[in-house]
Amino acid sequence: MSDDTPIPWFTGRMGGDHPCTLYCFPHSGSSAGEYIRLFHPLRSRFAVRVLQLPGRGVRLEEPELLDMKTLAAAVADAHDFAAPYVFLGHSLGALTAHEVTGLLLDRGAPAPLHLIASGSPAPHLPPLKEPARHLPDRELAALLGRQHSPLPAEILADPEVLRLSLRAFRADLTVLETREPSPVPDTPWPVPVTTLRGRDDYVPEEHARQWAAHTARFAHRRVPGGHFPFRDDAEAYRAAVDALVTEAVHDYQEERNR
């Protein structure tokens, strides 16, 4: 890739021809690689592309986006979503996928066949946790360690390296904590929504089920695990996603054949 070629917003298409593309929107502090690895066993079933935001990975030199509406508009503007495709977002990623879906519907662009909202309260609800984006680096690192995995000792020992290592996580928290709750639409969306929730998730089930207010077709599924069920039982999580994508493609093909 030449220096003047824009870095794509989505990475990780696997294999050749597929009946559908699954677009993944990662949770806060995560990377595209985690989702590529998660769905690698399903590479023969559908293509997988994962959002890679500015300020991390191959886009490390780009400034982070700190506002949900700006972020969602940038994604919708930068990528041509061609049917058939499905959105999957986890936690913050579910809210981002919801915001992008709304923009695509408003523009009359091809919408996702299905939105899989994983580990997230409904978008009209406020955040569940106290704001953390302004925490000092060491306190934020401890939070990151509790939610994901502890940072290596050599990173914690160097204040500048620690600051740089926390950039993406702090940016994601800023997006989440400053996001204005999305009002329930007057007319429910035509895009079906299924929520996936780990049985031991801290997100209350009633908060997940309130996604129903945003769509004309809603379903809720429980999977083993906590807030990150794909880490607790990746096989069960993949099976749930595989079934939802397969069902969405089947419905799409049935509709086209009528």
PDB file of C-alpha atoms in Angstrom, residues 131-151 162-163 165-167 169-170:
ATOM      1  CA  PRO A 131     -17.293   7.969  33.985  1.00  0.00           C
ATOM      2  CA  ALA A 132     -13.688   6.801  33.826  1.00  0.00           C
ATOM      3  CA  ARG A 133     -12.198   8.678  30.883  1.00  0.00           C
ATOM      4  CA  HIS A 134     -10.491  11.268  33.113  1.00  0.00           C
ATOM      5  CA  LEU A 135      -8.882   8.787  35.491  1.00  0.00           C
ATOM      6  CA  PRO A 136      -5.110   9.071  35.937  1.00  0.00           C
ATOM      7  CA  ASP A 137      -3.145   6.651  33.796  1.00  0.00           C
ATOM      8  CA  ARG A 138      -2.408   4.156  36.554  1.00  0.00           C
ATOM      9  CA  GLU A 139      -6.027   4.005  37.699  1.00  0.00           C
ATOM     10  CA  LEU A 140      -7.199   3.631  34.112  1.00  0.00           C
ATOM     11  CA  ALA A 141      -4.625   0.884  33.562  1.00  0.00           C
ATOM     12  CA  ALA A 142      -6.014  -0.955  36.587  1.00  0.00           C
ATOM     13  CA  LEU A 143      -9.525  -0.642  35.154  1.00  0.00           C
ATOM     14  CA  LEU A 144      -8.315  -1.939  31.795  1.00  0.00           C
ATOM     15  CA  GLY A 145      -6.653  -4.844  33.561  1.00  0.00           C
ATOM     16  CA  ARG A 146      -9.868  -5.771  35.351  1.00  0.00           C
ATOM     17  CA  GLN A 147     -11.993  -5.543  32.222  1.00  0.00           C
ATOM     18  CA  HIS A 148      -9.558  -7.116  29.765  1.00  0.00           C
ATOM     19  CA  SER A 149      -6.094  -8.250  30.845  1.00  0.00           C
ATOM     20  CA  PRO A 150      -3.347  -6.613  32.917  1.00  0.00           C
ATOM     21  CA  LEU A 151      -0.797  -4.527  31.052  1.00  0.00           C
ATOM     22  CA  LEU A 162       1.733   3.775  29.517  1.00  0.00           C
ATOM     23  CA  ARG A 163       0.103   6.977  28.287  1.00  0.00           C
ATOM     24  CA  SER A 165      -0.846   2.391  25.486  1.00  0.00           C
ATOM     25  CA  LEU A 166      -4.010   3.837  27.039  1.00  0.00           C
ATOM     26  CA  ARG A 167      -4.809   6.231  24.197  1.00  0.00           C
ATOM     27  CA  PHE A 169      -9.025   2.830  25.535  1.00  0.00           C
ATOM     28  CA  ARG A 170      -9.372   6.403  26.820  1.00  0.00           C
TER      29      ARG A 170
END
